[in-house]
PDB file of C-alpha atoms in Angstrom:
ATOM      1  CA  UNK A  27     -67.113 -31.626  41.008  1.00  0.00           C
ATOM      2  CA  UNK A  28     -65.924 -35.156  40.280  1.00  0.00           C
ATOM      3  CA  UNK A  29     -62.439 -35.056  38.815  1.00  0.00           C
ATOM      4  CA  UNK A  30     -61.609 -37.703  36.259  1.00  0.00           C
ATOM      5  CA  UNK A  31     -57.994 -38.628  35.656  1.00  0.00           C
ATOM      6  CA  UNK A  32     -56.605 -40.864  32.933  1.00  0.00           C
ATOM      7  CA  UNK A  33     -53.300 -42.597  32.420  1.00  0.00           C
ATOM      8  CA  UNK A  34     -51.342 -42.627  30.355  1.00  0.00           C
ATOM      9  CA  UNK A  35     -52.102 -39.371  28.554  1.00  0.00           C
ATOM     10  CA  UNK A  36     -50.093 -40.563  25.553  1.00  0.00           C
ATOM     11  CA  UNK A  37     -50.073 -44.169  24.406  1.00  0.00           C
ATOM     12  CA  UNK A  38     -47.821 -45.293  21.544  1.00  0.00           C
ATOM     13  CA  UNK A  39     -48.758 -48.818  20.485  1.00  0.00           C
ATOM     14  CA  UNK A  40     -47.510 -51.238  17.866  1.00  0.00           C
ATOM     15  CA  UNK A  41     -50.164 -52.537  15.468  1.00  0.00           C
ATOM     16  CA  UNK A  42     -51.542 -55.839  16.674  1.00  0.00           C
ATOM     17  CA  UNK A  43     -50.437 -55.279  20.241  1.00  0.00           C
ATOM     18  CA  UNK A  44     -52.773 -54.737  23.210  1.00  0.00           C
ATOM     19  CA  UNK A  45     -53.438 -51.385  24.849  1.00  0.00           C
ATOM     20  CA  UNK A  46     -54.926 -50.365  28.158  1.00  0.00           C
ATOM     21  CA  UNK A  47     -56.145 -47.011  29.477  1.00  0.00           C
ATOM     22  CA  UNK A  48     -56.873 -46.324  33.115  1.00  0.00           C
ATOM     23  CA  UNK A  49     -59.524 -43.895  34.340  1.00  0.00           C
ATOM     24  CA  UNK A  50     -59.980 -42.862  37.967  1.00  0.00           C
ATOM     25  CA  UNK A  51     -62.674 -40.734  39.548  1.00  0.00           C
ATOM     26  CA  UNK A  52     -62.335 -38.584  42.663  1.00  0.00           C
ATOM     27  CA  UNK A  53     -65.580 -40.068  44.024  1.00  0.00           C
ATOM     28  CA  UNK A  54     -67.261 -43.407  43.624  1.00  0.00           C
ATOM     29  CA  UNK A  55     -69.429 -43.550  40.511  1.00  0.00           C
ATOM     30  CA  UNK A  56     -71.622 -46.335  41.843  1.00  0.00           C
ATOM     31  CA  UNK A  57     -75.190 -45.835  43.012  1.00  0.00           C
ATOM     32  CA  UNK A  58     -76.442 -47.889  45.941  1.00  0.00           C
ATOM     33  CA  UNK A  59     -77.937 -50.412  43.529  1.00  0.00           C
ATOM     34  CA  UNK A  60     -74.577 -50.837  41.821  1.00  0.00           C
ATOM     35  CA  UNK A  61     -75.455 -48.886  38.692  1.00  0.00           C
ATOM     36  CA  UNK A  62     -72.347 -47.060  37.565  1.00  0.00           C
ATOM     37  CA  UNK A  63     -72.570 -44.347  34.944  1.00  0.00           C
ATOM     38  CA  UNK A  64     -69.167 -44.403  33.276  1.00  0.00           C
ATOM     39  CA  UNK A  65     -68.734 -44.369  29.501  1.00  0.00           C
ATOM     40  CA  UNK A  66     -65.786 -44.425  27.117  1.00  0.00           C
ATOM     41  CA  UNK A  67     -65.606 -42.317  23.946  1.00  0.00           C
ATOM     42  CA  UNK A  68     -63.253 -42.370  20.973  1.00  0.00           C
ATOM     43  CA  UNK A  69     -62.520 -39.162  19.090  1.00  0.00           C
ATOM     44  CA  UNK A  70     -60.805 -39.466  15.733  1.00  0.00           C
ATOM     45  CA  UNK A  71     -59.313 -36.353  14.120  1.00  0.00           C
ATOM     46  CA  UNK A  72     -61.886 -34.541  11.998  1.00  0.00           C
ATOM     47  CA  UNK A  73     -64.802 -36.639  13.233  1.00  0.00           C
ATOM     48  CA  UNK A  74     -67.358 -36.397  16.007  1.00  0.00           C
ATOM     49  CA  UNK A  75     -66.694 -38.448  19.119  1.00  0.00           C
ATOM     50  CA  UNK A  76     -68.197 -41.915  19.218  1.00  0.00           C
ATOM     51  CA  UNK A  77     -69.235 -43.841  22.295  1.00  0.00           C
ATOM     52  CA  UNK A  78     -67.572 -47.240  22.604  1.00  0.00           C
ATOM     53  CA  UNK A  79     -68.591 -48.468  26.034  1.00  0.00           C
ATOM     54  CA  UNK A  80     -71.503 -47.500  28.262  1.00  0.00           C
ATOM     55  CA  UNK A  81     -72.094 -48.206  31.940  1.00  0.00           C
ATOM     56  CA  UNK A  82     -68.548 -49.493  32.441  1.00  0.00           C
ATOM     57  CA  UNK A  83     -68.595 -52.636  30.355  1.00  0.00           C
ATOM     58  CA  UNK A  84     -71.326 -52.597  27.675  1.00  0.00           C
ATOM     59  CA  UNK A  85     -70.129 -52.296  24.096  1.00  0.00           C
ATOM     60  CA  UNK A  86     -72.132 -50.040  21.819  1.00  0.00           C
ATOM     61  CA  UNK A  87     -73.643 -51.487  18.647  1.00  0.00           C
ATOM     62  CA  UNK A  88     -71.024 -51.872  15.927  1.00  0.00           C
ATOM     63  CA  UNK A  89     -68.044 -51.584  18.271  1.00  0.00           C
ATOM     64  CA  UNK A  90     -65.506 -54.356  17.606  1.00  0.00           C
ATOM     65  CA  UNK A  91     -65.169 -56.946  20.334  1.00  0.00           C
ATOM     66  CA  UNK A  92     -61.479 -56.132  20.674  1.00  0.00           C
ATOM     67  CA  UNK A  93     -62.680 -53.252  22.880  1.00  0.00           C
ATOM     68  CA  UNK A  94     -63.648 -54.046  26.451  1.00  0.00           C
ATOM     69  CA  UNK A  95     -64.358 -52.011  29.543  1.00  0.00           C
ATOM     70  CA  UNK A  96     -64.227 -52.902  33.200  1.00  0.00           C
ATOM     71  CA  UNK A  97     -63.809 -51.638  36.704  1.00  0.00           C
ATOM     72  CA  UNK A  98     -65.895 -50.427  39.595  1.00  0.00           C
ATOM     73  CA  UNK A  99     -66.185 -47.675  42.168  1.00  0.00           C
ATOM     74  CA  UNK A 100     -63.440 -45.237  41.272  1.00  0.00           C
ATOM     75  CA  UNK A 101     -61.180 -47.310  39.022  1.00  0.00           C
ATOM     76  CA  UNK A 102     -61.969 -48.194  35.445  1.00  0.00           C
ATOM     77  CA  UNK A 103     -60.119 -49.552  32.442  1.00  0.00           C
ATOM     78  CA  UNK A 104     -60.546 -49.603  28.687  1.00  0.00           C
ATOM     79  CA  UNK A 105     -58.695 -52.392  26.933  1.00  0.00           C
ATOM     80  CA  UNK A 106     -57.999 -52.979  23.265  1.00  0.00           C
ATOM     81  CA  UNK A 107     -56.917 -56.565  22.666  1.00  0.00           C
ATOM     82  CA  UNK A 108     -55.159 -55.906  19.348  1.00  0.00           C
ATOM     83  CA  UNK A 109     -54.700 -52.333  18.154  1.00  0.00           C
ATOM     84  CA  UNK A 110     -55.603 -51.553  14.567  1.00  0.00           C
ATOM     85  CA  UNK A 111     -54.742 -48.458  12.527  1.00  0.00           C
ATOM     86  CA  UNK A 112     -58.301 -47.111  12.818  1.00  0.00           C
ATOM     87  CA  UNK A 113     -57.964 -46.995  16.614  1.00  0.00           C
ATOM     88  CA  UNK A 114     -55.807 -43.861  16.577  1.00  0.00           C
ATOM     89  CA  UNK A 115     -57.246 -40.796  18.237  1.00  0.00           C
ATOM     90  CA  UNK A 116     -58.165 -39.658  21.711  1.00  0.00           C
ATOM     91  CA  UNK A 117     -60.017 -41.790  24.235  1.00  0.00           C
ATOM     92  CA  UNK A 118     -62.081 -40.142  26.973  1.00  0.00           C
ATOM     93  CA  UNK A 119     -63.790 -41.580  30.000  1.00  0.00           C
ATOM     94  CA  UNK A 120     -66.938 -39.765  31.085  1.00  0.00           C
ATOM     95  CA  UNK A 121     -68.961 -39.931  34.282  1.00  0.00           C
ATOM     96  CA  UNK A 122     -72.619 -38.999  34.568  1.00  0.00           C
ATOM     97  CA  UNK A 123     -73.377 -40.365  38.003  1.00  0.00           C
ATOM     98  CA  UNK A 124     -72.718 -36.966  39.538  1.00  0.00           C
ATOM     99  CA  UNK A 125     -73.523 -33.458  38.375  1.00  0.00           C
ATOM    100  CA  UNK A 126     -71.922 -31.719  36.709  1.00  0.00           C
ATOM    101  CA  UNK A 127     -70.987 -34.580  34.437  1.00  0.00           C
ATOM    102  CA  UNK A 128     -67.281 -34.658  33.691  1.00  0.00           C
ATOM    103  CA  UNK A 129     -64.828 -36.042  31.158  1.00  0.00           C
ATOM    104  CA  UNK A 130     -61.333 -37.262  31.734  1.00  0.00           C
ATOM    105  CA  UNK A 131     -58.505 -35.310  30.074  1.00  0.00           C
ATOM    106  CA  UNK A 132     -58.169 -37.811  27.249  1.00  0.00           C
ATOM    107  CA  UNK A 133     -55.557 -40.376  26.225  1.00  0.00           C
ATOM    108  CA  UNK A 134     -53.981 -39.965  22.815  1.00  0.00           C
ATOM    109  CA  UNK A 135     -53.343 -43.321  21.158  1.00  0.00           C
ATOM    110  CA  UNK A 136     -50.810 -43.348  18.330  1.00  0.00           C
ATOM    111  CA  UNK A 137     -49.213 -46.070  16.282  1.00  0.00           C
ATOM    112  CA  UNK A 138     -45.512 -46.621  16.847  1.00  0.00           C
TER     113      UNK A 138
ATOM    114  CA  UNK B   3     -80.815 -42.217   9.135  1.00  0.00           C
ATOM    115  CA  UNK B   4     -79.967 -40.511  12.401  1.00  0.00           C
ATOM    116  CA  UNK B   5     -79.262 -36.809  12.060  1.00  0.00           C
ATOM    117  CA  UNK B   6     -78.357 -34.053  14.494  1.00  0.00           C
ATOM    118  CA  UNK B   7     -77.617 -30.778  12.706  1.00  0.00           C
ATOM    119  CA  UNK B   8     -76.211 -28.019  14.902  1.00  0.00           C
ATOM    120  CA  UNK B   9     -76.378 -24.435  13.666  1.00  0.00           C
ATOM    121  CA  UNK B  10     -76.153 -20.929  15.028  1.00  0.00           C
ATOM    122  CA  UNK B  11     -72.456 -20.711  15.741  1.00  0.00           C
ATOM    123  CA  UNK B  12     -70.328 -17.834  14.589  1.00  0.00           C
ATOM    124  CA  UNK B  13     -68.120 -14.948  15.631  1.00  0.00           C
ATOM    125  CA  UNK B  14     -69.397 -12.794  18.495  1.00  0.00           C
ATOM    126  CA  UNK B  15     -67.840 -10.153  20.704  1.00  0.00           C
ATOM    127  CA  UNK B  16     -67.345 -10.721  24.417  1.00  0.00           C
ATOM    128  CA  UNK B  17     -70.579  -9.993  26.224  1.00  0.00           C
ATOM    129  CA  UNK B  18     -72.638 -10.908  23.193  1.00  0.00           C
ATOM    130  CA  UNK B  19     -75.247 -13.604  22.662  1.00  0.00           C
ATOM    131  CA  UNK B  20     -75.834 -16.545  20.356  1.00  0.00           C
ATOM    132  CA  UNK B  21     -78.518 -19.184  20.116  1.00  0.00           C
ATOM    133  CA  UNK B  22     -77.563 -22.651  18.962  1.00  0.00           C
ATOM    134  CA  UNK B  23     -80.167 -24.935  17.415  1.00  0.00           C
ATOM    135  CA  UNK B  24     -80.103 -28.652  16.830  1.00  0.00           C
ATOM    136  CA  UNK B  25     -82.947 -30.216  14.846  1.00  0.00           C
ATOM    137  CA  UNK B  26     -82.793 -34.004  14.884  1.00  0.00           C
ATOM    138  CA  UNK B  27     -84.343 -37.010  13.173  1.00  0.00           C
ATOM    139  CA  UNK B  28     -84.103 -40.776  13.029  1.00  0.00           C
ATOM    140  CA  UNK B  29     -84.415 -41.633  16.722  1.00  0.00           C
ATOM    141  CA  UNK B  30     -86.853 -41.226  19.569  1.00  0.00           C
ATOM    142  CA  UNK B  31     -86.151 -37.591  20.462  1.00  0.00           C
ATOM    143  CA  UNK B  32     -88.986 -37.259  22.963  1.00  0.00           C
ATOM    144  CA  UNK B  33     -87.544 -40.023  25.141  1.00  0.00           C
ATOM    145  CA  UNK B  34     -83.923 -38.875  24.934  1.00  0.00           C
ATOM    146  CA  UNK B  35     -81.855 -36.758  27.264  1.00  0.00           C
ATOM    147  CA  UNK B  36     -80.318 -34.025  25.133  1.00  0.00           C
ATOM    148  CA  UNK B  37     -76.904 -32.581  25.837  1.00  0.00           C
ATOM    149  CA  UNK B  38     -74.562 -29.871  24.685  1.00  0.00           C
ATOM    150  CA  UNK B  39     -70.888 -30.810  24.885  1.00  0.00           C
ATOM    151  CA  UNK B  40     -68.072 -28.540  23.748  1.00  0.00           C
ATOM    152  CA  UNK B  41     -64.418 -28.718  22.825  1.00  0.00           C
ATOM    153  CA  UNK B  42     -62.257 -25.627  23.047  1.00  0.00           C
ATOM    154  CA  UNK B  43     -59.369 -25.367  20.560  1.00  0.00           C
ATOM    155  CA  UNK B  44     -56.622 -27.782  21.542  1.00  0.00           C
ATOM    156  CA  UNK B  45     -58.542 -28.933  24.606  1.00  0.00           C
ATOM    157  CA  UNK B  46     -60.594 -31.945  25.628  1.00  0.00           C
ATOM    158  CA  UNK B  47     -64.331 -32.492  25.770  1.00  0.00           C
ATOM    159  CA  UNK B  48     -66.426 -30.592  28.288  1.00  0.00           C
ATOM    160  CA  UNK B  49     -70.038 -31.379  29.144  1.00  0.00           C
ATOM    161  CA  UNK B  50     -71.992 -28.101  29.163  1.00  0.00           C
ATOM    162  CA  UNK B  51     -75.662 -28.805  29.824  1.00  0.00           C
ATOM    163  CA  UNK B  52     -78.458 -31.310  29.457  1.00  0.00           C
ATOM    164  CA  UNK B  53     -82.229 -31.469  29.581  1.00  0.00           C
ATOM    165  CA  UNK B  54     -84.622 -34.211  30.600  1.00  0.00           C
ATOM    166  CA  UNK B  55     -86.978 -35.646  27.943  1.00  0.00           C
ATOM    167  CA  UNK B  56     -89.898 -33.750  29.493  1.00  0.00           C
ATOM    168  CA  UNK B  57     -88.037 -30.465  29.258  1.00  0.00           C
ATOM    169  CA  UNK B  58     -88.429 -29.634  32.932  1.00  0.00           C
ATOM    170  CA  UNK B  59     -85.167 -30.709  34.537  1.00  0.00           C
ATOM    171  CA  UNK B  60     -82.092 -28.898  33.242  1.00  0.00           C
ATOM    172  CA  UNK B  61     -78.504 -29.075  34.421  1.00  0.00           C
ATOM    173  CA  UNK B  62     -75.410 -26.998  33.696  1.00  0.00           C
ATOM    174  CA  UNK B  63     -71.688 -26.930  34.308  1.00  0.00           C
ATOM    175  CA  UNK B  64     -70.876 -24.217  36.839  1.00  0.00           C
ATOM    176  CA  UNK B  65     -69.008 -22.033  34.346  1.00  0.00           C
ATOM    177  CA  UNK B  66     -72.127 -21.445  32.236  1.00  0.00           C
ATOM    178  CA  UNK B  67     -74.915 -21.530  34.820  1.00  0.00           C
ATOM    179  CA  UNK B  68     -76.821 -18.267  34.766  1.00  0.00           C
ATOM    180  CA  UNK B  69     -75.517 -17.378  31.294  1.00  0.00           C
ATOM    181  CA  UNK B  70     -76.640 -20.330  29.154  1.00  0.00           C
ATOM    182  CA  UNK B  71     -80.136 -21.799  28.892  1.00  0.00           C
ATOM    183  CA  UNK B  72     -80.941 -25.165  27.363  1.00  0.00           C
ATOM    184  CA  UNK B  73     -84.402 -25.843  26.009  1.00  0.00           C
ATOM    185  CA  UNK B  74     -86.174 -28.299  23.737  1.00  0.00           C
ATOM    186  CA  UNK B  75     -89.229 -28.607  21.533  1.00  0.00           C
ATOM    187  CA  UNK B  76     -90.329 -32.225  21.345  1.00  0.00           C
ATOM    188  CA  UNK B  77     -92.845 -31.414  18.605  1.00  0.00           C
ATOM    189  CA  UNK B  78     -89.962 -30.248  16.426  1.00  0.00           C
ATOM    190  CA  UNK B  79     -87.424 -32.811  17.736  1.00  0.00           C
ATOM    191  CA  UNK B  80     -85.083 -29.934  18.419  1.00  0.00           C
ATOM    192  CA  UNK B  81     -82.852 -28.752  21.236  1.00  0.00           C
ATOM    193  CA  UNK B  82     -81.483 -25.260  21.740  1.00  0.00           C
ATOM    194  CA  UNK B  83     -78.793 -23.461  23.697  1.00  0.00           C
ATOM    195  CA  UNK B  84     -79.231 -19.765  24.371  1.00  0.00           C
ATOM    196  CA  UNK B  85     -75.852 -18.323  25.268  1.00  0.00           C
ATOM    197  CA  UNK B  86     -75.631 -14.868  26.835  1.00  0.00           C
ATOM    198  CA  UNK B  87     -72.754 -12.855  28.296  1.00  0.00           C
ATOM    199  CA  UNK B  88     -70.317 -14.828  26.192  1.00  0.00           C
ATOM    200  CA  UNK B  89     -66.682 -14.892  27.222  1.00  0.00           C
ATOM    201  CA  UNK B  90     -63.496 -15.513  25.279  1.00  0.00           C
ATOM    202  CA  UNK B  91     -63.184 -18.823  27.126  1.00  0.00           C
ATOM    203  CA  UNK B  92     -66.506 -19.987  25.645  1.00  0.00           C
ATOM    204  CA  UNK B  93     -64.817 -20.301  22.244  1.00  0.00           C
ATOM    205  CA  UNK B  94     -65.350 -23.924  21.228  1.00  0.00           C
ATOM    206  CA  UNK B  95     -66.921 -26.411  18.890  1.00  0.00           C
ATOM    207  CA  UNK B  96     -70.332 -27.154  20.373  1.00  0.00           C
ATOM    208  CA  UNK B  97     -71.810 -30.627  19.840  1.00  0.00           C
ATOM    209  CA  UNK B  98     -75.441 -31.608  20.225  1.00  0.00           C
ATOM    210  CA  UNK B  99     -75.622 -35.103  21.769  1.00  0.00           C
ATOM    211  CA  UNK B 100     -78.596 -37.400  22.303  1.00  0.00           C
ATOM    212  CA  UNK B 101     -78.744 -40.101  24.948  1.00  0.00           C
ATOM    213  CA  UNK B 102     -81.311 -42.823  24.430  1.00  0.00           C
ATOM    214  CA  UNK B 103     -81.714 -45.963  26.523  1.00  0.00           C
ATOM    215  CA  UNK B 104     -78.775 -47.637  24.846  1.00  0.00           C
ATOM    216  CA  UNK B 105     -77.330 -45.202  22.343  1.00  0.00           C
ATOM    217  CA  UNK B 106     -75.392 -41.985  22.106  1.00  0.00           C
ATOM    218  CA  UNK B 107     -75.734 -39.867  18.962  1.00  0.00           C
ATOM    219  CA  UNK B 108     -73.562 -36.860  18.139  1.00  0.00           C
ATOM    220  CA  UNK B 109     -73.870 -34.052  15.636  1.00  0.00           C
ATOM    221  CA  UNK B 110     -70.930 -32.620  13.717  1.00  0.00           C
ATOM    222  CA  UNK B 111     -70.754 -29.514  15.854  1.00  0.00           C
ATOM    223  CA  UNK B 112     -71.046 -25.767  15.348  1.00  0.00           C
ATOM    224  CA  UNK B 113     -68.140 -23.436  16.019  1.00  0.00           C
ATOM    225  CA  UNK B 114     -68.560 -20.545  18.433  1.00  0.00           C
ATOM    226  CA  UNK B 115     -65.803 -17.931  18.455  1.00  0.00           C
ATOM    227  CA  UNK B 116     -65.857 -15.182  21.056  1.00  0.00           C
ATOM    228  CA  UNK B 117     -63.377 -12.473  20.196  1.00  0.00           C
ATOM    229  CA  UNK B 118     -63.108  -8.720  19.932  1.00  0.00           C
TER     230      UNK B 118
END
């Protein structure tokens, strides 16, 4: 199975400051045509998870442009340009290039 | 309005069975991959199973293969998860999740508790 790792696992951030989460996969997530099936989800307490980014760098409808995703192969990053209070919660990367599909362990973002 | 309404969770003894249902509306169900994703208490998200729009191809995480069966009824815009031989470690909130071409829709989840 493809193992997804994230760092950091805990991320205290001051409001208005940037934040970055790294996600690494144990195998390349890229198909031969370059398609890479790596998404980012945000899970707020008491709510269902919400997808933020699909296929590495595409923002979902309604997601603020302060969120951006990037990377390739086995290394990926989610960046928040300026953290807002509503951004608290757990962020997961998720790969569906390989079966079984797998999530990262999650990064808990909190406000300092 | 997009809706995914999981039901069928509850308390069951180890070795028992449950069937989860997820009727949906508001999106193109018949062209969507449908997934079950779970979250055990205090743990992260775990992908459990999914099913192709045509209902033929089905995939499972190793820990449930042979015990769980995913199915769908496109006429009813519904997806199901038959869970047999349940184990204590299957205790989790189970989410029904739809993947369309450019969207991901989640239900609120149904809680499955396996305990004697």
